[in-house]
Amino acid sequence: LQHLLNISFQSINFLCVHNLMERAAHEYTQYNLHNIHMEHEWAMNLASHPNLLQEITAVLGPNVILLDSRFICKYSSSDVPQKEDIVPYVAWHQDIKSWGFEGGSVASVWLAFDDVDTENGVLQVIPGSHKQGVLEHRIAKIPGNMLPSNLEIPKHLVNVEDAVECPLKAGQVSVHDGLTLHANEPNMSDDRKCGFVICYIPTTAYPVKDAECPRTFPASVLVDGTDKFQNFQNNAPKFFKKTF
């Protein structure tokens, strides 16, 4: 599962995120703006936008939980001070390895705030790799991996020659299955690459314990349909306006 969607967010004020990022250091905003949909209404409005949920429910079904969100900003390598020659990148991995749940698929969204192309570290995916199940992950060999777990899939399990790029314009999104192998190269351009990463799951999913990747879910929100299973707490912030 991997496709590009043209979605208009013209009615939503994007200035908030730019102001927020201008107040924070580059090193912090690279990966630490986590679950701000719980604090900022504009972020929740993005994550629950009807145009986006229409695509997510088409994949996961009518009952959907927003599990997690994060802004990822990859600045030009020349703009961010690095230790020695370490350059931020994202290693080959599967999202579902880090989430700690079973009983359903996961739809991972990248909502582009900046144009994304080869030069600034476009998303690369292996088409059809979601059919292989969960693959072996290990601690990354190369410093600079932006994943909090610092995990990677060993090279011999990744057919890099089959990888395809997912270029985006600002305001477009890519959606991939949680089992899809994907990665990002360093940003070698002079421009920032920022995106809002959102994880959605069906209400049939349930958390499992994983000693390698312990997880809690303080930001899970029912964003569409109903939840008869109640496997995840609905932590909807007071400002969230339910439209379903």
Short mmCIF file of C-alpha atoms in Angstrom, two decimals:
data_model
loop_
_atom_site.label_atom_id
_atom_site.label_comp_id
_atom_site.label_asym_id
_atom_site.label_seq_id
_atom_site.Cartn_x
_atom_site.Cartn_y
_atom_site.Cartn_z
CA LEU A 1 0.00 0.00 0.00
CA GLN A 2 1.58 3.23 -1.11
CA HIS A 3 -0.03 6.07 -2.98
CA LEU A 4 -0.03 9.83 -3.25
CA LEU A 5 -3.06 11.95 -2.50
CA ASN A 6 -3.70 15.54 -3.56
CA ILE A 7 -5.44 17.10 -0.58
CA SER A 8 -6.20 20.79 -0.15
CA PHE A 9 -5.69 22.32 3.29
CA GLN A 10 -6.19 25.89 2.17
CA SER A 11 -8.68 26.67 4.93
CA ILE A 12 -6.21 25.74 7.67
CA ASN A 13 -3.70 28.28 8.96
CA PHE A 14 -0.17 26.99 8.41
CA LEU A 15 1.48 30.05 9.96
CA CYS A 16 1.20 28.54 13.43
CA VAL A 17 3.70 25.78 12.73
CA HIS A 18 6.15 28.14 11.07
CA ASN A 19 6.05 30.47 14.09
CA LEU A 20 6.49 27.51 16.40
CA MET A 21 9.54 26.28 14.53
CA GLU A 22 11.12 29.72 14.37
CA ARG A 23 11.06 29.81 18.17
CA ALA A 24 12.77 26.45 18.53
CA ALA A 25 16.29 25.36 17.74
CA HIS A 26 16.88 23.32 14.59
CA GLU A 27 18.22 20.39 16.55
CA TYR A 28 15.05 20.22 18.65
CA THR A 29 12.55 20.53 15.83
CA GLN A 30 14.17 17.78 13.80
CA TYR A 31 12.26 15.09 15.69
CA ASN A 32 10.97 16.31 19.06
CA LEU A 33 7.65 17.98 18.19
CA HIS A 34 5.73 14.93 19.34
CA ASN A 35 1.95 14.51 19.68
CA ILE A 36 1.25 18.22 19.54
CA HIS A 37 -2.25 17.36 18.28
CA MET A 38 -2.99 16.99 22.00
CA GLU A 39 -1.97 20.59 22.70
CA HIS A 40 -2.75 22.59 19.57
CA GLU A 41 -6.14 22.65 17.90
CA TRP A 42 -4.70 23.43 14.47
CA ALA A 43 -2.63 20.23 14.60
CA MET A 44 -5.67 18.18 15.64
CA ASN A 45 -7.63 19.77 12.80
CA LEU A 46 -4.99 18.62 10.36
CA ALA A 47 -4.90 15.07 11.71
CA SER A 48 -8.71 14.78 11.63
CA HIS A 49 -9.30 16.66 8.37
CA PRO A 50 -12.24 15.06 6.46
CA ASN A 51 -10.25 14.83 3.20
CA LEU A 52 -7.51 12.89 4.95
CA LEU A 53 -9.83 10.64 6.97
CA GLN A 54 -11.72 9.78 3.79
CA GLU A 55 -8.56 8.15 2.47
CA ILE A 56 -7.64 6.51 5.78
CA THR A 57 -11.07 4.94 6.33
CA ALA A 58 -10.98 3.59 2.77
CA VAL A 59 -7.94 1.57 3.86
CA LEU A 60 -8.54 0.79 7.54
CA GLY A 61 -12.33 0.76 7.69
CA PRO A 62 -14.82 3.20 9.24
CA ASN A 63 -13.57 3.06 12.84
CA VAL A 64 -10.18 4.73 13.16
CA ILE A 65 -7.87 5.78 16.01
CA LEU A 66 -5.20 8.44 15.67
CA LEU A 67 -2.41 6.74 17.58
CA ASP A 68 0.51 9.12 17.35
CA SER A 69 1.82 12.17 15.51
CA ARG A 70 5.16 13.85 15.11
CA PHE A 71 6.71 16.65 13.09
CA ILE A 72 9.92 15.61 11.37
CA CYS A 73 12.11 18.42 10.06
CA LYS A 74 15.25 17.62 8.12
CA TYR A 75 17.21 20.81 7.71
CA SER A 76 19.99 21.37 5.24
CA SER A 77 23.04 19.49 6.48
CA SER A 78 24.97 22.76 6.46
CA ASP A 79 22.42 24.42 8.78
CA VAL A 80 22.45 21.92 11.65
CA PRO A 81 25.63 21.56 13.72
CA GLN A 82 26.60 17.90 13.80
CA LYS A 83 29.06 15.93 15.86
CA GLU A 84 32.01 15.04 13.63
CA ASP A 85 30.57 14.00 10.25
CA ILE A 86 27.21 12.69 11.46
CA VAL A 87 24.36 13.61 9.10
CA PRO A 88 20.71 12.87 10.01
CA TYR A 89 18.99 10.16 7.98
CA VAL A 90 16.25 7.56 8.49
CA ALA A 91 17.34 3.92 8.19
CA TRP A 92 15.35 1.23 6.40
CA HIS A 93 12.63 0.07 8.77
CA GLN A 94 8.98 -0.90 9.21
CA ASP A 95 6.81 1.42 11.30
CA ILE A 96 4.85 -1.40 12.88
CA LYS A 97 8.01 -2.71 14.58
CA SER A 98 7.99 0.33 16.88
CA TRP A 99 4.29 0.63 17.64
CA GLY A 100 3.64 -2.34 19.90
CA PHE A 101 0.22 -3.54 18.82
CA GLU A 102 -1.48 -6.35 16.92
CA GLY A 103 -4.95 -7.00 15.55
CA GLY A 104 -4.90 -4.57 12.66
CA SER A 105 -2.86 -2.71 10.11
CA VAL A 106 -1.44 0.79 10.42
CA ALA A 107 -1.60 3.65 7.96
CA SER A 108 1.38 5.99 8.20
CA VAL A 109 0.93 9.45 6.71
CA TRP A 110 3.47 12.08 5.70
CA LEU A 111 1.74 15.43 5.25
CA ALA A 112 4.24 17.62 3.44
CA PHE A 113 4.74 21.16 4.75
CA ASP A 114 7.61 21.60 2.29
CA ASP A 115 8.19 20.21 -1.19
CA VAL A 116 9.95 16.84 -1.05
CA ASP A 117 12.36 15.64 -3.72
CA THR A 118 15.46 13.53 -4.19
CA GLU A 119 17.85 16.26 -3.09
CA ASN A 120 16.24 16.97 0.29
CA GLY A 121 15.72 13.35 1.33
CA VAL A 122 12.55 12.06 -0.31
CA LEU A 123 10.72 9.06 1.17
CA GLN A 124 11.82 5.78 -0.44
CA VAL A 125 9.67 2.66 -0.25
CA ILE A 126 9.93 -0.95 -1.44
CA PRO A 127 6.63 -1.71 -3.26
CA GLY A 128 5.01 -4.93 -2.09
CA SER A 129 7.29 -5.28 0.93
CA HIS A 130 4.28 -5.10 3.27
CA LYS A 131 3.52 -8.70 2.23
CA GLN A 132 6.72 -10.03 3.86
CA GLY A 133 5.58 -9.65 7.46
CA VAL A 134 7.73 -8.15 10.20
CA LEU A 135 11.42 -8.40 9.34
CA GLU A 136 14.48 -8.52 11.58
CA HIS A 137 15.58 -5.16 12.97
CA ARG A 138 18.87 -4.36 14.70
CA ILE A 139 20.68 -1.32 16.11
CA ALA A 140 21.75 0.91 13.22
CA LYS A 141 25.38 0.61 12.15
CA ILE A 142 25.73 4.18 10.84
CA PRO A 143 25.43 7.11 13.30
CA GLY A 144 22.74 9.71 12.62
CA ASN A 145 19.65 7.52 12.42
CA MET A 146 16.70 9.76 13.41
CA LEU A 147 14.50 6.88 14.60
CA PRO A 148 14.08 7.01 18.41
CA SER A 149 14.65 3.26 18.56
CA ASN A 150 17.80 3.60 16.40
CA LEU A 151 16.77 0.39 14.65
CA GLU A 152 17.38 -0.64 11.07
CA ILE A 153 16.66 -3.61 8.84
CA PRO A 154 19.90 -5.37 7.84
CA LYS A 155 21.01 -4.60 4.28
CA HIS A 156 20.74 -8.19 3.11
CA LEU A 157 16.98 -8.07 3.74
CA VAL A 158 16.40 -4.88 1.73
CA ASN A 159 16.23 -4.97 -2.06
CA VAL A 160 17.32 -1.37 -2.47
CA GLU A 161 17.30 -1.68 -6.25
CA ASP A 162 13.49 -2.06 -6.04
CA ALA A 163 13.04 1.19 -4.10
CA VAL A 164 10.88 3.95 -5.53
CA GLU A 165 10.76 7.59 -4.49
CA CYS A 166 7.63 9.41 -3.32
CA PRO A 167 8.12 13.08 -4.23
CA LEU A 168 5.52 15.49 -2.84
CA LYS A 169 4.48 19.10 -3.13
CA ALA A 170 3.59 21.01 0.03
CA GLY A 171 0.02 20.09 0.96
CA GLN A 172 0.19 16.59 -0.54
CA VAL A 173 0.39 13.41 1.51
CA SER A 174 1.83 9.95 1.09
CA VAL A 175 0.28 6.96 2.85
CA HIS A 176 2.01 3.65 3.42
CA ASP A 177 1.26 0.44 5.29
CA GLY A 178 3.03 -0.09 8.61
CA LEU A 179 4.79 -3.15 7.18
CA THR A 180 6.18 -1.29 4.16
CA LEU A 181 9.98 -1.01 4.12
CA HIS A 182 10.95 2.64 3.82
CA ALA A 183 13.82 5.06 4.49
CA ASN A 184 15.06 8.62 3.92
CA GLU A 185 18.48 9.79 2.79
CA PRO A 186 20.08 12.93 4.34
CA ASN A 187 18.89 16.36 3.24
CA MET A 188 21.62 17.52 0.88
CA SER A 189 19.73 20.58 -0.37
CA ASP A 190 19.79 24.15 0.93
CA ASP A 191 16.15 23.92 2.04
CA ARG A 192 14.25 22.49 4.99
CA LYS A 193 12.11 19.38 4.54
CA CYS A 194 9.31 19.34 7.10
CA GLY A 195 6.38 16.96 7.36
CA PHE A 196 3.62 16.01 9.79
CA VAL A 197 3.79 12.25 10.38
CA ILE A 198 0.52 10.72 11.58
CA CYS A 199 -0.17 7.10 12.55
CA TYR A 200 -3.69 5.67 12.28
CA ILE A 201 -4.95 2.23 13.30
CA PRO A 202 -8.35 0.47 13.25
CA THR A 203 -10.21 0.03 16.53
CA THR A 204 -9.68 -3.75 16.23
CA ALA A 205 -6.00 -3.25 17.10
CA TYR A 206 -4.78 -3.94 20.64
CA PRO A 207 -1.51 -3.15 22.45
CA VAL A 208 1.07 -5.85 23.16
CA LYS A 209 4.14 -5.82 25.36
CA ASP A 210 7.51 -5.78 23.62
CA ALA A 211 10.61 -5.65 25.81
CA GLU A 212 12.66 -4.30 22.89
CA CYS A 213 10.25 -1.43 22.16
CA PRO A 214 8.13 -0.63 25.25
CA ARG A 215 5.32 1.77 24.37
CA THR A 216 2.56 3.78 25.98
CA PHE A 217 -0.18 5.56 24.06
CA PRO A 218 -1.04 8.79 25.86
CA ALA A 219 -2.18 10.56 22.68
CA SER A 220 -4.58 8.02 21.13
CA VAL A 221 -7.81 9.65 19.90
CA LEU A 222 -10.85 8.15 18.21
CA VAL A 223 -11.10 10.33 15.10
CA ASP A 224 -13.73 8.49 13.07
CA GLY A 225 -16.52 5.99 13.71
CA THR A 226 -17.11 4.17 16.98
CA ASP A 227 -14.94 2.00 19.21
CA LYS A 228 -16.67 -1.05 20.62
CA PHE A 229 -13.38 -2.71 21.55
CA GLN A 230 -11.95 0.00 23.84
CA ASN A 231 -8.43 -1.40 23.53
CA PHE A 232 -6.99 2.11 23.50
CA GLN A 233 -8.11 4.96 25.70
CA ASN A 234 -9.76 7.85 23.90
CA ASN A 235 -7.61 10.78 25.04
CA ALA A 236 -9.38 13.35 22.90
CA PRO A 237 -8.48 16.91 23.96
CA LYS A 238 -11.36 19.15 24.98
CA PHE A 239 -11.00 21.31 21.88
CA PHE A 240 -11.47 18.36 19.49
CA LYS A 241 -14.73 18.86 17.62
CA LYS A 242 -16.10 15.46 16.66
CA THR A 243 -17.75 15.50 13.25
CA PHE A 244 -18.77 11.84 13.10
#
